[in-house]
Short mmCIF file of C-alpha atoms and ligand atoms in Angstrom, two decimals:
data_model
loop_
_atom_site.label_atom_id
_atom_site.label_comp_id
_atom_site.label_asym_id
_atom_site.label_seq_id
_atom_site.Cartn_x
_atom_site.Cartn_y
_atom_site.Cartn_z
CA MET A 1 -0.48 16.77 42.27
CA THR A 2 -2.83 14.60 40.24
CA ALA A 3 -6.41 15.69 39.69
CA MET A 4 -7.57 12.65 41.69
CA SER A 5 -5.65 13.71 44.79
CA ARG A 6 -6.73 17.35 44.69
CA PRO A 7 -8.05 18.63 48.01
CA LEU A 8 -11.81 19.21 48.17
CA LEU A 9 -11.67 22.92 47.58
CA GLY A 10 -14.81 23.69 45.69
CA THR A 11 -18.53 23.29 46.14
CA ASN A 12 -21.33 22.28 43.83
CA ALA A 13 -24.56 24.18 43.21
CA ALA A 14 -26.15 22.59 46.27
CA GLY A 15 -23.33 23.91 48.48
CA ARG A 16 -21.77 20.44 48.94
CA ALA A 17 -18.03 19.82 48.72
CA SER A 18 -17.18 18.62 45.24
CA ALA A 19 -13.89 17.30 43.92
CA PHE A 20 -14.74 18.70 40.51
CA PHE A 21 -14.46 22.33 41.53
CA SER A 22 -11.72 24.71 42.62
CA GLU A 23 -11.90 27.94 44.53
CA GLU A 24 -11.86 29.78 41.20
CA HIS A 25 -15.06 27.97 40.15
CA ASP A 26 -16.65 28.90 43.48
CA ILE A 27 -15.83 32.56 42.98
CA LEU A 28 -17.38 32.43 39.50
CA ARG A 29 -20.50 30.72 40.86
CA ASP A 30 -20.90 33.38 43.57
CA GLN A 31 -20.46 36.19 41.06
CA VAL A 32 -23.03 34.76 38.64
CA ARG A 33 -25.46 34.08 41.47
CA ARG A 34 -25.15 37.65 42.75
CA PHE A 35 -25.62 39.05 39.24
CA VAL A 36 -28.74 36.92 38.73
CA GLU A 37 -30.28 38.02 42.04
CA GLU A 38 -29.52 41.71 41.60
CA GLU A 39 -29.64 42.32 37.88
CA VAL A 40 -31.75 39.57 36.28
CA LYS A 41 -34.62 38.58 38.56
CA PRO A 42 -35.93 42.14 39.11
CA HIS A 43 -36.17 42.72 35.32
CA GLY A 44 -36.85 39.27 33.85
CA ASP A 45 -40.60 39.83 33.43
CA THR A 46 -40.02 43.01 31.44
CA TRP A 47 -37.63 41.20 29.10
CA GLU A 48 -40.18 38.41 28.69
CA SER A 49 -42.81 40.93 27.53
CA GLN A 50 -40.50 42.81 25.19
CA GLY A 51 -39.09 39.62 23.65
CA PHE A 52 -35.38 40.28 24.07
CA VAL A 53 -32.67 41.01 26.61
CA PRO A 54 -31.57 44.67 26.42
CA ARG A 55 -28.04 45.24 25.15
CA PRO A 56 -26.83 47.09 28.30
CA VAL A 57 -27.47 43.88 30.27
CA LEU A 58 -25.29 41.90 27.87
CA ARG A 59 -22.59 44.56 28.01
CA ARG A 60 -22.73 44.36 31.80
CA MET A 61 -22.21 40.58 31.58
CA GLY A 62 -19.21 41.31 29.37
CA GLU A 63 -17.82 43.75 31.95
CA LEU A 64 -18.23 41.12 34.66
CA GLY A 65 -16.18 38.68 32.58
CA PHE A 66 -18.98 36.16 31.95
CA PHE A 67 -18.51 36.15 28.16
CA GLY A 68 -14.83 35.33 28.21
CA ILE A 69 -14.48 32.55 30.74
CA ARG A 70 -13.17 30.06 28.16
CA TYR A 71 -11.23 32.46 25.98
CA ASP A 72 -7.58 33.56 25.92
CA GLU A 73 -6.48 36.26 28.28
CA ALA A 74 -4.96 38.02 25.26
CA TYR A 75 -8.50 38.85 24.09
CA GLY A 76 -9.77 39.75 27.57
CA GLY A 77 -10.90 36.26 28.60
CA SER A 78 -9.99 34.24 31.68
CA ALA A 79 -9.10 30.89 30.03
CA MET A 80 -11.07 28.69 32.44
CA ASP A 81 -12.25 25.14 31.73
CA THR A 82 -15.43 23.25 30.77
CA LEU A 83 -16.48 23.08 34.42
CA ALA A 84 -16.56 26.87 34.53
CA THR A 85 -18.91 26.77 31.55
CA ALA A 86 -21.11 24.29 33.43
CA VAL A 87 -21.16 26.65 36.43
CA LEU A 88 -22.21 29.61 34.28
CA ALA A 89 -24.95 27.62 32.51
CA GLU A 90 -26.28 26.04 35.71
CA GLU A 91 -26.47 29.37 37.53
CA LEU A 92 -28.11 31.16 34.59
CA GLY A 93 -30.60 28.25 34.42
CA ARG A 94 -31.34 28.74 38.13
CA SER A 95 -32.41 32.31 37.40
CA THR A 96 -35.80 30.84 36.30
CA TYR A 97 -35.57 33.07 33.19
CA SER A 98 -34.28 30.61 30.61
CA GLY A 99 -34.97 32.96 27.71
CA PHE A 100 -32.42 35.30 29.27
CA ALA A 101 -30.05 32.39 29.98
CA ILE A 102 -30.09 31.10 26.41
CA THR A 103 -29.48 34.60 25.01
CA ALA A 104 -26.18 34.74 26.89
CA LEU A 105 -25.24 31.10 26.43
CA VAL A 106 -25.77 31.03 22.67
CA HIS A 107 -23.46 34.03 22.46
CA THR A 108 -20.74 32.53 24.67
CA ASP A 109 -20.93 28.81 24.07
CA MET A 110 -22.77 28.02 20.86
CA ALA A 111 -21.96 30.84 18.40
CA SER A 112 -18.71 32.62 19.34
CA VAL A 113 -17.04 29.22 19.78
CA HIS A 114 -17.12 28.89 15.98
CA LEU A 115 -15.13 32.10 15.66
CA TYR A 116 -12.75 31.21 18.46
CA ASN A 117 -12.10 27.59 17.46
CA ALA A 118 -11.84 28.03 13.70
CA GLY A 119 -11.29 31.74 13.05
CA SER A 120 -8.10 33.11 11.52
CA ALA A 121 -5.79 35.26 13.64
CA ALA A 122 -7.17 38.35 11.89
CA GLN A 123 -10.81 37.34 12.51
CA ARG A 124 -10.12 36.56 16.15
CA GLU A 125 -8.15 39.75 16.75
CA ARG A 126 -10.86 41.83 15.17
CA TRP A 127 -13.85 40.27 16.90
CA MET A 128 -12.94 38.38 20.08
CA PRO A 129 -12.32 41.44 22.30
CA LYS A 130 -15.73 42.84 21.30
CA VAL A 131 -17.42 39.45 21.75
CA ILE A 132 -15.94 39.07 25.24
CA ALA A 133 -16.92 42.64 26.18
CA GLY A 134 -20.51 42.06 25.05
CA GLU A 135 -20.15 44.76 22.40
CA ALA A 136 -20.65 42.35 19.49
CA ILE A 137 -23.30 39.68 20.07
CA CYS A 138 -23.13 36.41 18.12
CA ALA A 139 -25.63 34.00 16.60
CA VAL A 140 -25.09 30.65 14.91
CA ALA A 141 -27.21 29.86 11.87
CA VAL A 142 -27.29 26.19 10.92
CA THR A 143 -30.97 25.13 11.00
CA GLU A 144 -33.20 25.74 7.97
CA PRO A 145 -36.91 25.36 7.33
CA ASP A 146 -36.25 21.91 5.82
CA ALA A 147 -33.21 20.75 7.80
CA GLY A 148 -32.73 20.74 11.56
CA SER A 149 -31.64 17.44 13.08
CA ASP A 150 -30.15 16.45 9.73
CA VAL A 151 -27.40 19.08 9.43
CA LYS A 152 -26.05 17.53 6.20
CA GLY A 153 -29.42 18.30 4.60
CA ILE A 154 -29.00 22.10 4.62
CA ARG A 155 -29.64 23.80 1.29
CA THR A 156 -28.16 27.29 1.76
CA THR A 157 -25.48 27.64 -0.91
CA ALA A 158 -22.16 29.46 -1.02
CA ARG A 159 -20.78 30.06 -4.51
CA GLN A 160 -17.26 31.40 -4.96
CA THR A 161 -16.89 34.34 -7.36
CA ALA A 162 -14.07 36.75 -8.17
CA GLY A 163 -15.42 39.21 -5.58
CA GLY A 164 -16.00 36.71 -2.75
CA TRP A 165 -18.63 34.15 -1.71
CA VAL A 166 -22.30 34.56 -2.64
CA LEU A 167 -24.75 33.11 -0.11
CA ASN A 168 -28.34 32.13 -0.92
CA GLY A 169 -30.82 30.44 1.40
CA THR A 170 -33.00 30.67 4.51
CA LYS A 171 -32.15 29.96 8.13
CA MET A 172 -34.76 29.11 10.76
CA PHE A 173 -35.14 29.35 14.57
CA ILE A 174 -31.95 31.39 14.99
CA THR A 175 -31.40 32.49 18.60
CA ASN A 176 -30.20 36.11 18.89
CA GLY A 177 -31.16 36.25 15.21
CA VAL A 178 -32.82 39.66 15.40
CA HIS A 179 -30.32 41.49 17.59
CA ALA A 180 -26.95 39.87 16.84
CA ASP A 181 -24.07 41.72 15.18
CA LEU A 182 -22.18 38.68 13.93
CA TYR A 183 -23.54 35.44 12.46
CA CYS A 184 -21.69 32.13 12.03
CA VAL A 185 -23.53 30.70 9.03
CA ALA A 186 -23.41 27.16 7.63
CA ALA A 187 -23.73 26.81 3.86
CA LYS A 188 -22.98 24.26 1.16
CA SER A 189 -19.88 25.35 -0.73
CA GLY A 190 -19.86 21.96 -2.45
CA PRO A 191 -22.67 20.08 -4.20
CA LEU A 192 -26.04 19.96 -2.39
CA ASP A 193 -25.79 16.15 -2.29
CA GLY A 194 -22.13 16.36 -1.23
CA GLY A 195 -22.78 15.31 2.38
CA SER A 196 -20.63 16.46 5.27
CA LYS A 197 -17.66 17.56 3.13
CA ALA A 198 -19.79 20.12 1.29
CA VAL A 199 -20.50 22.26 4.37
CA THR A 200 -18.48 25.41 5.13
CA MET A 201 -18.94 28.01 7.88
CA PHE A 202 -18.96 31.75 7.11
CA LEU A 203 -18.81 34.87 9.21
CA VAL A 204 -21.52 37.33 8.18
CA GLU A 205 -21.89 40.80 9.68
CA LYS A 206 -25.23 42.43 10.34
CA GLY A 207 -25.93 44.92 7.56
CA THR A 208 -24.21 42.96 4.77
CA PRO A 209 -26.23 43.65 1.58
CA GLY A 210 -28.41 40.67 0.66
CA PHE A 211 -28.71 39.51 4.28
CA ARG A 212 -31.84 40.31 6.26
CA VAL A 213 -33.86 39.24 9.25
CA SER A 214 -37.10 38.23 7.52
CA ARG A 215 -39.14 37.80 10.72
CA ALA A 216 -38.96 37.54 14.48
CA LEU A 217 -40.59 34.29 15.60
CA ASP A 218 -43.30 34.09 18.28
CA LYS A 219 -42.56 31.23 20.70
CA HIS A 220 -44.22 28.96 23.32
CA GLY A 221 -41.42 29.71 25.81
CA TRP A 222 -37.99 31.36 26.06
CA ARG A 223 -39.90 34.54 25.37
CA SER A 224 -37.12 36.90 26.43
CA SER A 225 -34.83 35.29 23.83
CA ASP A 226 -35.16 36.72 20.33
CA THR A 227 -35.47 34.08 17.62
CA ALA A 228 -35.45 34.82 13.90
CA GLU A 229 -35.79 33.57 10.41
CA LEU A 230 -32.91 34.86 8.27
CA VAL A 231 -32.72 35.24 4.50
CA PHE A 232 -29.63 35.41 2.28
CA GLU A 233 -30.31 36.63 -1.27
CA ASP A 234 -27.17 36.97 -3.38
CA CYS A 235 -25.39 38.04 -0.21
CA LEU A 236 -21.77 38.77 -1.10
CA VAL A 237 -19.20 38.23 1.66
CA PRO A 238 -15.42 38.62 1.17
CA HIS A 239 -13.15 35.62 0.48
CA ASP A 240 -11.80 35.86 4.00
CA ALA A 241 -15.27 35.54 5.54
CA ILE A 242 -14.73 31.77 5.60
CA LEU A 243 -14.52 30.41 9.16
CA GLY A 244 -11.94 27.65 9.19
CA GLU A 245 -11.32 25.56 6.12
CA GLU A 246 -13.60 25.09 3.16
CA GLY A 247 -15.52 21.81 3.51
CA ARG A 248 -14.80 21.49 7.26
CA GLY A 249 -17.97 23.20 8.52
CA PHE A 250 -19.88 20.03 9.35
CA TYR A 251 -17.04 18.80 11.55
CA ALA A 252 -16.80 22.19 13.29
CA ILE A 253 -20.54 22.06 14.00
CA MET A 254 -20.28 18.52 15.42
CA ARG A 255 -17.28 19.47 17.57
CA ASN A 256 -18.95 22.60 18.94
CA PHE A 257 -22.14 20.61 19.62
CA GLN A 258 -20.26 18.83 22.43
CA ASN A 259 -19.80 22.04 24.37
CA GLU A 260 -23.31 23.26 23.44
CA ARG A 261 -24.90 20.09 24.81
CA ILE A 262 -22.99 20.23 28.10
CA VAL A 263 -24.28 23.80 28.40
CA ILE A 264 -27.89 22.82 27.67
CA GLY A 265 -27.62 19.95 30.18
CA ALA A 266 -26.17 22.20 32.90
CA MET A 267 -28.78 24.84 32.23
CA ALA A 268 -31.55 22.20 32.49
CA ILE A 269 -30.19 21.04 35.84
CA GLY A 270 -30.18 24.65 37.11
CA GLU A 271 -33.78 25.07 35.95
CA ALA A 272 -34.90 21.78 37.50
CA GLN A 273 -33.24 22.65 40.83
CA ALA A 274 -34.87 26.09 40.88
CA ALA A 275 -38.28 24.50 40.18
CA LEU A 276 -37.80 21.99 42.99
CA ASP A 277 -36.73 24.75 45.39
CA LEU A 278 -39.73 26.91 44.72
CA THR A 279 -42.11 23.95 44.82
CA LEU A 280 -40.71 22.77 48.16
CA ALA A 281 -41.32 26.25 49.56
CA TYR A 282 -44.87 26.20 48.16
CA VAL A 283 -45.94 22.77 49.41
CA LYS A 284 -44.56 23.49 52.89
CA THR A 285 -46.87 26.50 53.28
CA ARG A 286 -49.90 25.60 51.16
CA ARG A 287 -52.49 23.77 53.27
CA ALA A 288 -55.11 21.23 52.20
CA PHE A 289 -57.12 18.76 54.30
CA GLY A 290 -55.94 20.46 57.48
CA ALA A 291 -52.19 20.19 56.90
CA PRO A 292 -49.42 21.47 54.59
CA LEU A 293 -49.21 19.61 51.27
CA TRP A 294 -45.74 18.50 52.35
CA ASP A 295 -47.42 16.19 54.89
CA LYS A 296 -48.81 14.07 52.03
CA GLN A 297 -46.42 11.20 51.51
CA ALA A 298 -47.24 11.00 47.78
CA ILE A 299 -46.06 14.59 47.28
CA ARG A 300 -43.00 14.30 49.51
CA GLN A 301 -41.83 11.12 47.88
CA ARG A 302 -42.34 12.36 44.33
CA LEU A 303 -40.28 15.45 45.10
CA ALA A 304 -37.66 13.34 46.86
CA MET A 305 -37.29 11.09 43.78
CA ARG A 306 -37.07 14.12 41.47
CA ALA A 307 -34.39 15.59 43.76
CA ALA A 308 -32.44 12.32 43.44
CA GLU A 309 -32.75 12.37 39.65
CA VAL A 310 -31.65 16.00 39.46
CA GLU A 311 -28.64 15.17 41.61
CA ALA A 312 -27.80 12.25 39.29
CA GLY A 313 -28.10 14.50 36.24
CA ARG A 314 -25.95 17.14 37.90
CA GLN A 315 -23.19 14.63 38.64
CA LEU A 316 -23.30 13.39 35.03
CA VAL A 317 -22.93 16.97 33.79
CA TYR A 318 -20.03 17.68 36.16
CA ALA A 319 -18.22 14.41 35.44
CA THR A 320 -18.59 14.91 31.69
CA ALA A 321 -17.40 18.51 31.90
CA TRP A 322 -14.41 17.35 33.93
CA ARG A 323 -13.53 14.64 31.41
CA ASP A 324 -13.94 17.11 28.56
CA ALA A 325 -11.54 19.46 30.36
CA GLN A 326 -9.01 16.58 30.45
CA GLY A 327 -9.27 16.32 26.67
CA GLN A 328 -11.14 12.99 26.64
CA ASP A 329 -13.70 12.01 24.01
CA VAL A 330 -17.06 12.51 25.75
CA THR A 331 -19.42 12.15 22.79
CA ARG A 332 -21.23 9.23 24.44
CA GLU A 333 -21.69 10.99 27.80
CA VAL A 334 -22.60 14.31 26.19
CA SER A 335 -25.35 12.60 24.17
CA MET A 336 -26.53 10.81 27.32
CA LEU A 337 -26.67 13.96 29.40
CA LYS A 338 -28.42 15.99 26.69
CA ALA A 339 -31.12 13.29 26.39
CA TYR A 340 -31.37 12.70 30.13
CA CYS A 341 -31.41 16.32 31.33
CA GLY A 342 -33.67 17.48 28.48
CA GLU A 343 -36.32 14.92 29.43
CA LEU A 344 -35.76 15.25 33.19
CA VAL A 345 -36.29 19.00 33.31
CA ASN A 346 -39.67 18.50 31.62
CA ALA A 347 -40.68 15.73 34.05
CA VAL A 348 -39.67 17.94 36.98
CA MET A 349 -41.65 20.89 35.60
CA TYR A 350 -44.71 18.68 35.14
CA ASP A 351 -44.67 17.55 38.78
CA CYS A 352 -43.81 20.98 40.15
CA LEU A 353 -46.64 22.61 38.21
CA GLN A 354 -48.98 19.83 39.37
CA PHE A 355 -48.18 20.47 43.04
CA HIS A 356 -48.90 24.20 42.58
CA GLY A 357 -52.48 23.22 41.68
CA GLY A 358 -54.53 25.84 39.81
CA MET A 359 -51.98 28.51 40.63
CA GLY A 360 -49.41 26.58 38.58
CA PHE A 361 -51.56 27.12 35.49
CA MET A 362 -51.68 30.90 35.95
CA ARG A 363 -49.46 33.21 33.95
CA GLU A 364 -48.54 35.01 37.15
CA SER A 365 -46.80 31.95 38.61
CA THR A 366 -43.10 31.37 38.00
CA ILE A 367 -43.56 27.63 37.48
CA GLU A 368 -45.94 28.27 34.57
CA ARG A 369 -43.24 30.21 32.70
CA MET A 370 -40.57 27.70 33.65
CA SER A 371 -42.55 24.75 32.36
CA ARG A 372 -43.05 26.49 29.00
CA ASP A 373 -39.36 27.32 28.84
CA ALA A 374 -38.27 23.76 29.58
CA ARG A 375 -40.12 22.21 26.65
CA VAL A 376 -37.52 23.12 24.05
CA GLN A 377 -34.69 21.55 26.06
CA ALA A 378 -35.72 18.16 24.65
CA ILE A 379 -35.67 19.55 21.08
CA GLY A 380 -33.04 22.28 20.51
CA GLY A 381 -29.35 21.43 20.15
CA GLY A 382 -30.18 17.81 19.33
CA ALA A 383 -33.61 16.28 19.95
CA THR A 384 -33.78 13.47 22.53
CA GLU A 385 -34.29 10.81 19.86
CA VAL A 386 -31.26 12.01 17.90
CA MET A 387 -29.16 11.96 21.09
CA LEU A 388 -30.32 8.45 21.92
CA GLU A 389 -29.22 7.29 18.46
CA GLU A 390 -25.75 8.67 19.27
CA VAL A 391 -25.77 6.81 22.58
CA ALA A 392 -27.02 3.61 20.94
CA LYS A 393 -24.09 3.66 18.49
CA ARG A 394 -21.70 3.78 21.45
CA ILE A 395 -23.07 1.21 23.90
C1 FAD B 1 -36.27 28.19 20.37
C2 FAD B 1 -35.30 27.56 19.43
C3 FAD B 1 -34.04 28.11 19.28
C4 FAD B 1 -33.14 27.56 18.36
N1 FAD B 1 -31.92 28.18 18.14
C5 FAD B 1 -31.14 27.76 17.11
C6 FAD B 1 -29.98 28.49 16.73
O1 FAD B 1 -29.60 29.48 17.38
N2 FAD B 1 -29.26 28.08 15.65
C7 FAD B 1 -29.62 26.99 14.92
O2 FAD B 1 -28.95 26.67 13.94
N3 FAD B 1 -30.72 26.25 15.26
C8 FAD B 1 -31.49 26.62 16.33
N4 FAD B 1 -32.61 25.91 16.67
C9 FAD B 1 -32.95 24.72 15.90
C10 FAD B 1 -32.90 23.41 16.68
O3 FAD B 1 -31.57 23.01 16.94
C11 FAD B 1 -33.72 22.40 15.88
O4 FAD B 1 -35.08 22.78 16.02
C12 FAD B 1 -33.52 20.98 16.33
O5 FAD B 1 -32.22 20.54 16.00
C13 FAD B 1 -34.54 20.03 15.66
O6 FAD B 1 -34.60 20.25 14.29
P1 FAD B 1 -36.03 20.47 13.58
O7 FAD B 1 -36.76 21.49 14.34
O8 FAD B 1 -35.79 20.71 12.15
O9 FAD B 1 -36.78 19.09 13.78
P2 FAD B 1 -36.68 17.83 12.81
O10 FAD B 1 -35.28 17.53 12.46
O11 FAD B 1 -37.67 18.00 11.72
O12 FAD B 1 -37.21 16.68 13.79
C14 FAD B 1 -38.53 16.74 14.33
C15 FAD B 1 -38.62 15.72 15.44
O13 FAD B 1 -38.45 14.40 14.89
C16 FAD B 1 -37.75 13.59 15.79
N5 FAD B 1 -36.54 13.10 15.12
C17 FAD B 1 -35.67 13.76 14.33
N6 FAD B 1 -34.67 12.98 13.91
C18 FAD B 1 -34.93 11.75 14.43
C19 FAD B 1 -34.26 10.49 14.38
N7 FAD B 1 -33.10 10.33 13.70
N8 FAD B 1 -34.80 9.44 15.02
C20 FAD B 1 -35.96 9.58 15.72
N9 FAD B 1 -36.61 10.76 15.83
C21 FAD B 1 -36.11 11.83 15.19
C22 FAD B 1 -37.43 14.46 17.03
O14 FAD B 1 -38.43 14.22 18.00
C23 FAD B 1 -37.53 15.86 16.51
O15 FAD B 1 -37.89 16.79 17.53
C24 FAD B 1 -33.50 26.40 17.62
C25 FAD B 1 -34.76 25.83 17.81
C26 FAD B 1 -35.65 26.40 18.70
C27 FAD B 1 -37.02 25.77 18.84
#
């Protein structure tokens, strides 16, 4: 049977029949949703105050299979497709605790993908079972104080010696940076002005001499996600700590960005939908001028338009994930959805906070936290302007 003639088995996040999804995706969505209701929402505020997600929670996600949905069964994964990733990201985004969501999603879809896609058999056999079980948590360290959008501009160096590679440099804004066990680190193994062919990825374990977390960073949002600055000072890693081939790191980063951006888009759609849901509930009960706010056409129509835009973004995410799963080149659509969803989630948060009135500005309201969390979605993983340049090259 061709994909086009598949029966409508699955449902999307809004409970509508969707040709993109199978029964297996539905089961995953239900499992993640149940986990979020029972094991995330009751504790999210505590994690926000302490600045990280406790390790037992991540291990529990491993036990439930959420960290292995794209990985080989041989390592304990379930070998599902890009749509399953979109389901996971969307449902974690719907939790309203995006700091928690990004902690898990960096591990599964932004960092461990480097190990899985480029790692040697020995590296994969050693680490993948622990990664999937949530026993070893991953971070990816590309950004530096002087190079973010411009990945080729990184200045961390990797010099080959008789005893291995020596890393020197500083990494900035690294998610899971404080608590991770395993870091996929980009460094220049070639000349600093050597462009894309000078970049190589390395696997660095926590505790390697010369590698330290120099500080935990204090953020505007995503407060339950730990974010660090990392320093490498004559950090010696073995010859076989290279991830993939020497000089291929830039291409690995660009390839993995495609998955990362689908994830950020799906997460943004989950967040936007959750914000709309809680705002609809609020405006239907909050009264002003003798009637619920919902009776004001201006409010109703704004929310209706935002609902339409969120639905459009959701369909773009699903269609792109589906095409990615078919092995098609989706660079154009991925860049579009990252730009679109990153901006949209912020516009939705602005309106939803507005319709909560003064309460929306209070720390005790969910929408206040959500609007802080959303801000970075237009910056991290490729700023909107950078994404639009990628789109512009392809239209
Ligand atoms: C909370 C958080 C978590 C992060 N986690 C990680 C992580 O785990 N690992 C990691 O490696 N990195 C991580 N990052 C880094 C993130 O990917 C970068 O911040 C992002 O790519 C932007 O880089 P920059 O901050 O250096 O901004 P810059 O590159 O200095 O750009 C600043 C601004 O200029 C504009 N701009 C940039 N380039 C262009 C252009 N070509 N045309 C027009 N405008 C442009 C954009 O508006 C951009 O926001 C994280 C960042 C944050 C804030």
